[in-house]
Coordinates of C-alpha atoms and ligand atoms in Angstrom, one line a residue:
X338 CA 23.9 271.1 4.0
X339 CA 22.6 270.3 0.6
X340 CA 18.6 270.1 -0.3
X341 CA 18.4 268.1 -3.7
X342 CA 15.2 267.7 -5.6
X343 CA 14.9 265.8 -8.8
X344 CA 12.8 267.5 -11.5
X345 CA 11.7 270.4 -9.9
X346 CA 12.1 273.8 -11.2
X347 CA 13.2 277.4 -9.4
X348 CA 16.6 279.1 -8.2
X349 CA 19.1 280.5 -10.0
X350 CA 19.6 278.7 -13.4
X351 CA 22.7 276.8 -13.9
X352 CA 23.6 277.3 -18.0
X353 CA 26.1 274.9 -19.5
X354 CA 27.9 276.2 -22.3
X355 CA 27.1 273.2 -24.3
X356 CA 23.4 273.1 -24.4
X357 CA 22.6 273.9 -27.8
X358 CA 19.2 275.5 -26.9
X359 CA 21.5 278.4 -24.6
X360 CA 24.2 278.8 -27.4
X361 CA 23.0 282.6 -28.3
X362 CA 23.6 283.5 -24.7
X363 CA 26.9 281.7 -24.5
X364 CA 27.9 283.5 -27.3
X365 CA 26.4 286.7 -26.0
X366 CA 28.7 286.4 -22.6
X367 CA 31.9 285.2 -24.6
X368 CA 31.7 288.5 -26.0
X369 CA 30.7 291.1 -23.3
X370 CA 31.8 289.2 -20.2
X371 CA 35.7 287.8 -19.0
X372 CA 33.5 284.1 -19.6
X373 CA 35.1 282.1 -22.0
X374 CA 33.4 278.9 -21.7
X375 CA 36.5 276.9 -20.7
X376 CA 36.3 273.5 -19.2
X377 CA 35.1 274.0 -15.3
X378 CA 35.1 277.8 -15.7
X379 CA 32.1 279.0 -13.6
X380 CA 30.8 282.5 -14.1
X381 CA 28.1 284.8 -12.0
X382 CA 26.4 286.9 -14.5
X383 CA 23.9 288.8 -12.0
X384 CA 21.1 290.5 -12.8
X385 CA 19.1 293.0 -10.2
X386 CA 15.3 291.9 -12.0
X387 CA 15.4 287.8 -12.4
X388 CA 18.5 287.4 -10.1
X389 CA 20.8 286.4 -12.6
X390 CA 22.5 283.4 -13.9
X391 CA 25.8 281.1 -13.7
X392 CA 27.5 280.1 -16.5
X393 CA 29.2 277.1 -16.8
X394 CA 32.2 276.0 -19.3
X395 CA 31.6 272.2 -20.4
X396 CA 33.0 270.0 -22.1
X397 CA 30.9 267.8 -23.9
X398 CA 33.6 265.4 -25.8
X399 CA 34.6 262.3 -24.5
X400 CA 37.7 263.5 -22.9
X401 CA 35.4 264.9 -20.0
X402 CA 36.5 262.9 -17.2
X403 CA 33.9 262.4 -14.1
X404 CA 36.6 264.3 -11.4
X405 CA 36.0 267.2 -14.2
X406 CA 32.5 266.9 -13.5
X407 CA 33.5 267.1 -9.5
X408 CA 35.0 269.7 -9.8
X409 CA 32.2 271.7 -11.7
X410 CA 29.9 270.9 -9.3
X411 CA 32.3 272.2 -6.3
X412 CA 33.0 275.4 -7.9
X413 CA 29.4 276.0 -8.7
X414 CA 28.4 275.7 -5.0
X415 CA 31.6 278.2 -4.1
X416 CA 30.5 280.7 -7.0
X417 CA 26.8 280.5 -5.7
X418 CA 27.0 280.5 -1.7
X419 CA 30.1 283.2 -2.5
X420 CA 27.4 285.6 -4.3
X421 CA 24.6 284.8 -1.5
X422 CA 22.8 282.4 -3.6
X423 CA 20.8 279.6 -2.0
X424 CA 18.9 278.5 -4.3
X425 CA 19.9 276.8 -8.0
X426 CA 18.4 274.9 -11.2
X427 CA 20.2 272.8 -13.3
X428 CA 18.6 271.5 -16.4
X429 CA 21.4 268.8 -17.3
X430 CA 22.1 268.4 -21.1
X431 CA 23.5 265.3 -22.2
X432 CA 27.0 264.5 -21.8
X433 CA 28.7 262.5 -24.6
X434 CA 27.4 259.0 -24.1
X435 CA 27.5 259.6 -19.8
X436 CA 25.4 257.8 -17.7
X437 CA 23.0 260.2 -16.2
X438 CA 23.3 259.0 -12.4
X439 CA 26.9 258.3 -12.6
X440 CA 26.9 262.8 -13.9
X441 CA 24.5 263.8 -11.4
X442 CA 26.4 261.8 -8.7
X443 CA 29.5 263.6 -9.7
X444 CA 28.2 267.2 -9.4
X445 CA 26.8 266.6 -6.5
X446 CA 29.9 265.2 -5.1
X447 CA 31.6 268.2 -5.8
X448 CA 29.1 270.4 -3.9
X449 CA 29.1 268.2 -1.0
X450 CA 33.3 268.1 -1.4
X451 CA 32.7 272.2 -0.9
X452 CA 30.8 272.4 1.9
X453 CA 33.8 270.7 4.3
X454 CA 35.9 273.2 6.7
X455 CA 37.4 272.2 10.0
X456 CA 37.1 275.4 12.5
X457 CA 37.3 273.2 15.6
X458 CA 40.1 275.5 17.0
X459 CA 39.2 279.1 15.7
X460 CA 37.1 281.2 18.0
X461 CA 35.6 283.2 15.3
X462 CA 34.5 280.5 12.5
X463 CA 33.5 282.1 9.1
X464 CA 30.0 282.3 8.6
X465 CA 28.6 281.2 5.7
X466 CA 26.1 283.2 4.0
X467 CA 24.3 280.5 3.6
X468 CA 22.9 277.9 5.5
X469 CA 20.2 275.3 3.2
X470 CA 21.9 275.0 -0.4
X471 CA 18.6 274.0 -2.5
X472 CA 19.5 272.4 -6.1
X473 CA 16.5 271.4 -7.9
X474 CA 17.9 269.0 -10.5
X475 CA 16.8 267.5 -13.5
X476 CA 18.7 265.0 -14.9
X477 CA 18.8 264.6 -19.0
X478 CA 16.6 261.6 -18.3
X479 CA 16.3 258.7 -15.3
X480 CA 14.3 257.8 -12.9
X481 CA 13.7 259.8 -9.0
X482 CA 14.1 256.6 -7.4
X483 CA 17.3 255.6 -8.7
X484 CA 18.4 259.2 -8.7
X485 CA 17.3 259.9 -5.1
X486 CA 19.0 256.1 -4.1
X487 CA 22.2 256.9 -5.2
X488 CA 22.3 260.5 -3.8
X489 CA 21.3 259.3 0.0
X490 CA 23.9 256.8 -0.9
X491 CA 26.9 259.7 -1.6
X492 CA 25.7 261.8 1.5
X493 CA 26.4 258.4 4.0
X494 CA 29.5 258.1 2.1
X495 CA 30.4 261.7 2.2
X496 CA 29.9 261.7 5.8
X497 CA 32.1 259.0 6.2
X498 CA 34.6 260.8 4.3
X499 CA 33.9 264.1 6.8
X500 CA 34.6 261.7 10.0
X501 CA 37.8 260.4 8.7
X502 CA 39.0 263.9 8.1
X503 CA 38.1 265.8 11.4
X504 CA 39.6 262.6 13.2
X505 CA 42.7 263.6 10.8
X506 CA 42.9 267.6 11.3
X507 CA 42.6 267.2 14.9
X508 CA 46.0 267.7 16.6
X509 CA 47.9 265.2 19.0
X510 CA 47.0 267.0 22.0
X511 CA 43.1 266.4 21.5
X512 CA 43.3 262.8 19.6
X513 CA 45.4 260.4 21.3
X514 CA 45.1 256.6 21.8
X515 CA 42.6 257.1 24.1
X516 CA 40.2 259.8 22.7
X517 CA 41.1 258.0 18.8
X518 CA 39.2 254.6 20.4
X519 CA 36.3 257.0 21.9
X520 CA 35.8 258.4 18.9
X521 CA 35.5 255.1 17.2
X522 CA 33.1 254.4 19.7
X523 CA 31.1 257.1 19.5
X524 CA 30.3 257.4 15.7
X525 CA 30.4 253.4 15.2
X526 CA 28.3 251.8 18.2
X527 CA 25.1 253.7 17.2
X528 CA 25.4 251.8 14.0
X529 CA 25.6 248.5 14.8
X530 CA 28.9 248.4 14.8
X531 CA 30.8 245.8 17.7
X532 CA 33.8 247.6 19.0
X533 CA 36.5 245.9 21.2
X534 CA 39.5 248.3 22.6
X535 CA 42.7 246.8 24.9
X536 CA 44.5 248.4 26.9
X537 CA 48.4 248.4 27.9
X538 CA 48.0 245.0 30.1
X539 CA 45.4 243.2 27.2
X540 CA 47.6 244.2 24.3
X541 CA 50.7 242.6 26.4
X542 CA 48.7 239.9 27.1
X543 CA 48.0 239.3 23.7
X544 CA 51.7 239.3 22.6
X545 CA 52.4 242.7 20.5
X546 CA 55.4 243.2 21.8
X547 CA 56.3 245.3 18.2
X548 CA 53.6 247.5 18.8
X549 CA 54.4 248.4 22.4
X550 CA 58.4 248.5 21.7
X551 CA 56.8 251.9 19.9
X552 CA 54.3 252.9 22.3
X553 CA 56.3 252.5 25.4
X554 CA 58.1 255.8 24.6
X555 CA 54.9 258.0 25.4
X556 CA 52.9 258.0 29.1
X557 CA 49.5 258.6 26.9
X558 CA 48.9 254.8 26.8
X559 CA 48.0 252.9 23.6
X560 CA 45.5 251.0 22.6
X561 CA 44.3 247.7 20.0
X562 CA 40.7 248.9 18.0
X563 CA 39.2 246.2 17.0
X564 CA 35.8 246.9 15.1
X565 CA 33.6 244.5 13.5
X566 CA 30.8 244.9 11.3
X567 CA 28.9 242.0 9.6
X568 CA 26.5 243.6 7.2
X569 CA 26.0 239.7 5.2
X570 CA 25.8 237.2 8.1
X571 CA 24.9 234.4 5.7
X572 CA 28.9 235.0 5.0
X573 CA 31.9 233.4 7.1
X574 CA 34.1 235.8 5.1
X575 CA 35.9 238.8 6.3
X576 CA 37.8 241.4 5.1
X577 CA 40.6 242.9 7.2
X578 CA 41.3 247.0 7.0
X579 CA 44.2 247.7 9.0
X580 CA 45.0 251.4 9.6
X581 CA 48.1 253.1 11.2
X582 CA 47.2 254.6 14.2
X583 CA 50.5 256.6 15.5
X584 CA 48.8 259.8 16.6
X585 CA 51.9 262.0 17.0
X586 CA 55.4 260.7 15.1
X587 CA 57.9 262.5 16.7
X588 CA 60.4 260.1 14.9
X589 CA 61.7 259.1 18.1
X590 CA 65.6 258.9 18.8
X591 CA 65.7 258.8 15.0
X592 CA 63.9 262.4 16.0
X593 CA 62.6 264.4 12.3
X594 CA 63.7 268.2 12.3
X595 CA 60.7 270.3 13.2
X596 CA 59.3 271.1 10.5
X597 CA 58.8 267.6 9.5
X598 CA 56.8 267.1 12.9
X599 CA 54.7 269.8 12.3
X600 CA 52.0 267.8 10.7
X601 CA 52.7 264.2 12.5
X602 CA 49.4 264.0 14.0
X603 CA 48.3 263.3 10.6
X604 CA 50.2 259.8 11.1
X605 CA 46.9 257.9 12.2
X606 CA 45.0 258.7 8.7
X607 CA 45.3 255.4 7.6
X608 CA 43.2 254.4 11.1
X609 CA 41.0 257.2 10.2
X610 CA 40.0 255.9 7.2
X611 CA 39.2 252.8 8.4
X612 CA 37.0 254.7 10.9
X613 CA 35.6 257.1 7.5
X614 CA 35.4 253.8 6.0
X615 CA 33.5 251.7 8.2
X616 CA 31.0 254.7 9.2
X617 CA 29.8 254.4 5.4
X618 CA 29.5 250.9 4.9
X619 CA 27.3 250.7 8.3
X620 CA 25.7 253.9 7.4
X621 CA 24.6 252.0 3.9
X622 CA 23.7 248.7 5.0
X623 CA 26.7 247.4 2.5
X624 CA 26.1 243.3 2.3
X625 CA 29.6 242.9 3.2
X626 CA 31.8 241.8 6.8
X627 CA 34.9 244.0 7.5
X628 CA 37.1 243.9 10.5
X629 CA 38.7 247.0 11.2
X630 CA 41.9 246.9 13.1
X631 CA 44.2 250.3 14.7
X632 CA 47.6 249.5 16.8
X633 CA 46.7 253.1 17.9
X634 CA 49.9 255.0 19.7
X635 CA 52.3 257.9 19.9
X636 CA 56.3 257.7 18.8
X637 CA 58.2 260.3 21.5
X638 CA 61.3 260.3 23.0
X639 CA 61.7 259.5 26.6
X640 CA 63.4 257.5 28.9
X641 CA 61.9 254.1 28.5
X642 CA 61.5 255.3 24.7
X643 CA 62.6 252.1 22.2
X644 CA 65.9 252.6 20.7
X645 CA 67.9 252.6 17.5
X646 CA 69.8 249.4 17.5
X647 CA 67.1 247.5 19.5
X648 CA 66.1 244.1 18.9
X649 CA 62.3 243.5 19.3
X650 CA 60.5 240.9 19.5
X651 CA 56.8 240.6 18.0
X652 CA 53.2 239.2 17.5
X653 CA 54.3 236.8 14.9
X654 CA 57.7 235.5 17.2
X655 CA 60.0 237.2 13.9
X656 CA 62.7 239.5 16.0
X657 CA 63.1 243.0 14.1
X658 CA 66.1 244.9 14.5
X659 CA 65.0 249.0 15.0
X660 CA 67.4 250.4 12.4
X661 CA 65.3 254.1 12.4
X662 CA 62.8 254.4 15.2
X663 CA 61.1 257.0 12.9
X664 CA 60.2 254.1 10.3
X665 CA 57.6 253.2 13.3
X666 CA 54.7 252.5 11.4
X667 CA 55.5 249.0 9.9
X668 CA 56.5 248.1 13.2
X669 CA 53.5 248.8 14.5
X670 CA 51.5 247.2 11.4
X671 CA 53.5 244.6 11.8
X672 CA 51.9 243.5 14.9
X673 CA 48.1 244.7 13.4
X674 CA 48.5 242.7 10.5
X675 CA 49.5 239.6 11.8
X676 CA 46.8 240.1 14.5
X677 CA 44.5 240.5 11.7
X678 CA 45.5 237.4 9.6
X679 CA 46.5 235.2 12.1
X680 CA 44.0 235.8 15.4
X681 CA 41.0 237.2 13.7
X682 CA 41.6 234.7 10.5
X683 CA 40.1 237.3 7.7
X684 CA 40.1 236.5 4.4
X685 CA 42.1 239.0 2.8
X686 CA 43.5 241.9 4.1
X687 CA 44.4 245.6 3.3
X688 CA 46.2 248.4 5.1
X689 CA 47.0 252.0 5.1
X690 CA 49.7 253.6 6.4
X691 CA 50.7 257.0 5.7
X692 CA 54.4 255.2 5.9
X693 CA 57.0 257.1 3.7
X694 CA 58.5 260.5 2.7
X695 CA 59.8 258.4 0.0
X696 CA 55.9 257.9 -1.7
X697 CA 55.6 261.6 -1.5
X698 CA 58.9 261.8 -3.4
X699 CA 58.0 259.2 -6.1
X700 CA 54.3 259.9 -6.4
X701 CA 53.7 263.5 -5.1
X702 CA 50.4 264.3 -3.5
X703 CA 48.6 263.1 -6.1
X704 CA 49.0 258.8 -6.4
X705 CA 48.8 256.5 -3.5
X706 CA 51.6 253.9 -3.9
X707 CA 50.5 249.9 -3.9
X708 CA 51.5 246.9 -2.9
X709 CA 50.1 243.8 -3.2
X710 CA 51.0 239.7 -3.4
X711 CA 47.8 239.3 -5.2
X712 CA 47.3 241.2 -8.8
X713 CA 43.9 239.9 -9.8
X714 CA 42.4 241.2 -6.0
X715 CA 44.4 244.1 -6.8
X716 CA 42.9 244.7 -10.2
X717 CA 39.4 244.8 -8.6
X718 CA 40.6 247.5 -6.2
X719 CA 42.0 249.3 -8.7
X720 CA 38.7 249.2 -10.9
X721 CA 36.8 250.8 -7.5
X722 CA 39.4 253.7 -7.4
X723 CA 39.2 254.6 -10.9
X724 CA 35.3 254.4 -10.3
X725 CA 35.3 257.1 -7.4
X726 CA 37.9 258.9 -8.9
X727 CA 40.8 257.7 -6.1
X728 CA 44.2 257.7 -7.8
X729 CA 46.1 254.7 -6.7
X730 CA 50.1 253.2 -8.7
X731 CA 51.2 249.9 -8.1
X732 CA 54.8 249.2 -7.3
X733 CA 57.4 246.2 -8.2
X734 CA 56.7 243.5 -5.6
X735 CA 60.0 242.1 -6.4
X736 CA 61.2 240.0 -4.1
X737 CA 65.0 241.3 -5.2
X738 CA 64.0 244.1 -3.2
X739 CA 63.2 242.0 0.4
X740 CA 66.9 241.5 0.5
X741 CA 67.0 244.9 1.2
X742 CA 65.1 244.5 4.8
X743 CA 68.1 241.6 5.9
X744 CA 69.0 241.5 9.7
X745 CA 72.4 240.2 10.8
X746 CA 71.0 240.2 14.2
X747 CA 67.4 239.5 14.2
X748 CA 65.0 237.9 11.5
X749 CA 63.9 241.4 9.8
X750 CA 65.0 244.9 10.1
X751 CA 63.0 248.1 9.8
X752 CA 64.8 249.7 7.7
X753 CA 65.8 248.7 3.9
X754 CA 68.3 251.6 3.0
X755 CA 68.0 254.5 0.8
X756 CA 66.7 252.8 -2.3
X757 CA 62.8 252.0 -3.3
X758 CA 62.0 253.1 0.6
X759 CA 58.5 253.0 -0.4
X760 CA 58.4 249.3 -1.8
X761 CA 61.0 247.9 1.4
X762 CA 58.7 249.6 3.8
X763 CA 55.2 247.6 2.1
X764 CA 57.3 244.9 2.0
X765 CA 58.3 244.5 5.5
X766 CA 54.6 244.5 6.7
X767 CA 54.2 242.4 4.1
X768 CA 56.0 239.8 6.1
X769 CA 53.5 239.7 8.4
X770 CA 50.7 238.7 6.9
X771 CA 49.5 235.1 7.8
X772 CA 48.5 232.5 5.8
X773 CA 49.4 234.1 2.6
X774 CA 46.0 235.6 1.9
X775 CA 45.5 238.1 -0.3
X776 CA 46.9 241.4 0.7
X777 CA 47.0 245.2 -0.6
X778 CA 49.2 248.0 0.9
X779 CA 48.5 251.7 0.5
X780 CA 51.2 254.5 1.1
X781 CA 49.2 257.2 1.7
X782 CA 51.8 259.7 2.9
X783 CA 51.1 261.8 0.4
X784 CA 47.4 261.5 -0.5
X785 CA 46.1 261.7 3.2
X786 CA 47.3 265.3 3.9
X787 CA 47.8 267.8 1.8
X788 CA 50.1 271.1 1.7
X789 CA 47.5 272.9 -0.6
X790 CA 44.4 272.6 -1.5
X791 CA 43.8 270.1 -4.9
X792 CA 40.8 270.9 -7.1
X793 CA 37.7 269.6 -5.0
X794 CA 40.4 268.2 -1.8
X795 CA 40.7 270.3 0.8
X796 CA 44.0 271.8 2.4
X797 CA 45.2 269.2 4.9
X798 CA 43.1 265.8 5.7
X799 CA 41.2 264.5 2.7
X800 CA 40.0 260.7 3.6
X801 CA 41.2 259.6 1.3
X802 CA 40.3 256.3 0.1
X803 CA 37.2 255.9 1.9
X804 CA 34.8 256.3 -1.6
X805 CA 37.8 253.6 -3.3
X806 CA 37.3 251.3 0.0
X807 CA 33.2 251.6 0.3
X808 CA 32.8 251.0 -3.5
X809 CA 35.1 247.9 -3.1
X810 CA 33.9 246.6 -0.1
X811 CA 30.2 246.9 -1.1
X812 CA 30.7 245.4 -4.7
Ligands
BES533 N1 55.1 259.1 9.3 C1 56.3 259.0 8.5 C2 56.1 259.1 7.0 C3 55.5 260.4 6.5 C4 56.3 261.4 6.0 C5 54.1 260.6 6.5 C6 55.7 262.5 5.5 C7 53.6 261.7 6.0 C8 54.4 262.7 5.5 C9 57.0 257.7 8.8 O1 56.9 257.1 10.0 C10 58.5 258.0 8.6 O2 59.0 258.8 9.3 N2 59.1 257.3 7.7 C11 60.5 257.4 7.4 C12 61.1 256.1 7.1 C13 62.6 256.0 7.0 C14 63.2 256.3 8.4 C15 63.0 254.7 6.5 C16 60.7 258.3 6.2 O3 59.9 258.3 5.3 O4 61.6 259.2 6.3
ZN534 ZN1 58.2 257.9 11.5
ZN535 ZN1 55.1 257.6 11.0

């Protein structure tokens, strides 16, 4: 937990290597510490009498990017909490032409970004020395209000964040269809927001047959989450978020080798941030109306599992033809879009997926790969991530590459071949989206869950995209 007070004095001073008023000290500790003063370099310099002080390496020029800044501001909590300290001042100086919230906002980020851990399943969780972080803050000028605003503000979205990332790190055997639509319940109906979830017979009933041709492999039953939150009822519009929900992805017949099962119940991140994502914009009153939808299920192999070669049928009446049952997720967004577009009518639609091993290939850990039918909608996404600090790359939406996804048997097939996996694989789902709204796709398979922890991201579920969709839903 973090205490923040805005012009208030006491703590442990925070010293920034480019404060001109502290440059004698600076200079002192370059040359009788192992502080240099690089960019993000955070130093303890205790004393027994006053308590001491942490040093700080800053970058002042223009370069400094505001992730930078995130990252200061998580490696000052971790230096501070690691040496028992509670209590901190920071006396900002200014930062080449920076807005002051936008800095302050960033810090703080950061601390908030260190205080995340997931001990759900150890029986002896690491206790943290300390238990109220105080920062008393002041800002190198602007006002409480605004500063306390946008501070409440990050903590709802932070906590949004949080939710989609437990819901992630969770393993199969606690969230399944079942428990995934409880949860949803659970931290969205105190908010306000209306939640409807189908069962087996309801989702046959509504026609998804593409969705349960993947979920009939598993006896933990599946279910449809639909969530709705209307935050500007003078508005008819709505925007669809569409997350893949496969809570274990076995591969199916097409079955992965183990070690690339290890971390499949990370497969439902792209529902989980539409849970992260829908907790913040409730949480903050955003003036905006959102649908969330989650064809939430598992991919196994059993004896009524679907099968390679299968033809399918689907929502939209297009046949598929199962070329992998391991590329399971478009055929489950198939169905979620098209519900989305066509039954629910919203405006424009995006959805997540953590889809391909190919993205991770193309764009590491680092990018979430894009693709969209729509560049100027995409443009304005793109400005929120860059705002948040989200990195997102868009990808040719060629339509030379839809060849790729040709049946000889059925209208579409699952599978587009070796080639540009990650673009055939946005494509396909991309067929299913009615009425030719506007429409984004995220890969996240590589940004969702990491292998190693990445600056201020954790090791494992990050949430990510839940800042980028807040910011862009709320705009
Ligand atoms: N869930 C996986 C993709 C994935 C891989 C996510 C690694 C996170 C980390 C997806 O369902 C899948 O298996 N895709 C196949 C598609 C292929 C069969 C065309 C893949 O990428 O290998
Ligand atoms: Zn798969
Ligand atoms: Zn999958």
């Amino acid at each position: 937990m973090i205490n923040l007070n805005f012009y208030q004095n006491g703590g442990i001073p925070v010293i920034f290597s480019s404060d001109q008023n502290k440059s004698e000290l600076i200079d002192w500790a370059k040359n009788n510490t192992t502080f240099k003063a690089e960019q993000a370099e955070v130093y303890y310099l205790p004393n027994p009498e006053s308590g001491g002080l942490i040093l700080v390496g800053l970058n002042s020029e223009q370069d400094l990017t505001f992730d930078q800044l995130r990252y200061l501001g998580f490696k000052i909590y971790k230096t501070a909490t690691a040496n028992k300290i509670g209590e901190i001042e920071i006396i900002m100086p200014p930062i080449a032409e920076k807005c002051n919230i936008k800095v302050m906002k960033s810090i703080v980020e950061g601390m908030i970004q260190a205080t995340y851990k997931f001990d759900k399943y150890l029986s002896k969780k690491d206790e943290n020395p300390v238990k109220k972080f105080t920062v008393n803050y002041t800002p190198n000028h602007g006002s409480v209000e605004t500063m306390q605003a946008t501070f409440n503000k990050l903590k709802d979205v932070m906590d949004g964040v949080f939710l989609a990332r437990d819901l992630v790190n969770q393993t199969s055997n606690y969230i399944y269809p079942e428990t995934l639509a409880q949860a949803a319940i659970d931290s969205l109906q105190p908010l306000g927001v209306e939640l409807a979830v189908y069962n087996y017979k309801q989702i046959k009933e509504i026609g998804m047959e593409a969705f349960l041709a993947v979920a009939q492999g598993s006896n933990k039953e599946p279910r449809l989450i639909v969530m709705k939150y209307q935050g500007n009822p003078d508005s008819d519009q709505f925007t669809g978020l569409v997350g893949k929900g496969i809570t274990y992805d076995s591969g199916g017949y097409s079955i992965k080798p183990s070690d690339g099962m290890e971390d499949m119940h990370c497969d439902m991140s792209g529902a989980a941030t539409v849970i992260g994502t829908l907790y913040a914009l409730a949480k903050t009153e955003a003036k905006t109306n959102v649908y969330g939808i989650i064809a939430a299920c598992e991919n196994l192999i059993s004896g009524t599992s679907f099968k390679v070669g299968d033809v399918i049928n689907s929502l939209s009446g297009k046949t598929i033809e199962i070329g992998n049952t391991d590329a399971e997720g478009r055929v489950t967004l198939a169905d979620a879009v098209y519900y989305a577009t066509d039954n629910l009518k919203v405006n424009q639609v995006i959805d997540l997926a953590t889809l391909t091993g190919a993205c991770l290939v193309a764009l590491g850990e680092e990018y979430t790969g894009v693709i969209t039918n729509n560049n100027d909608y995409y443009q304005e996404f793109e400005a929120a991530a860059k705002k948040v600090g989200e990195k997102v790359w868009l990808l040719p939406n060629d339509k030379k590459f839809t060849e790729l996804n040709k049946s000889k048997v059925a209208d579409i097939k699952n599978v587009g071949g070796r080639l540009a996996g990650t673009i055939t694989a946005g494509q396909f789902i991309g067929e299913f989206v009615a009425n030719n709204i506007p429409w984004i796709h995220l890969d996240i398979a590589g940004t969702a869950y990491l292998s190693k922890e990445n600056d201020f991201l954790p090791e494992r579920a990050t949430g990510v995209h839940v800042k980028t969709l807040t910011e862009f839903l709320a705009r």
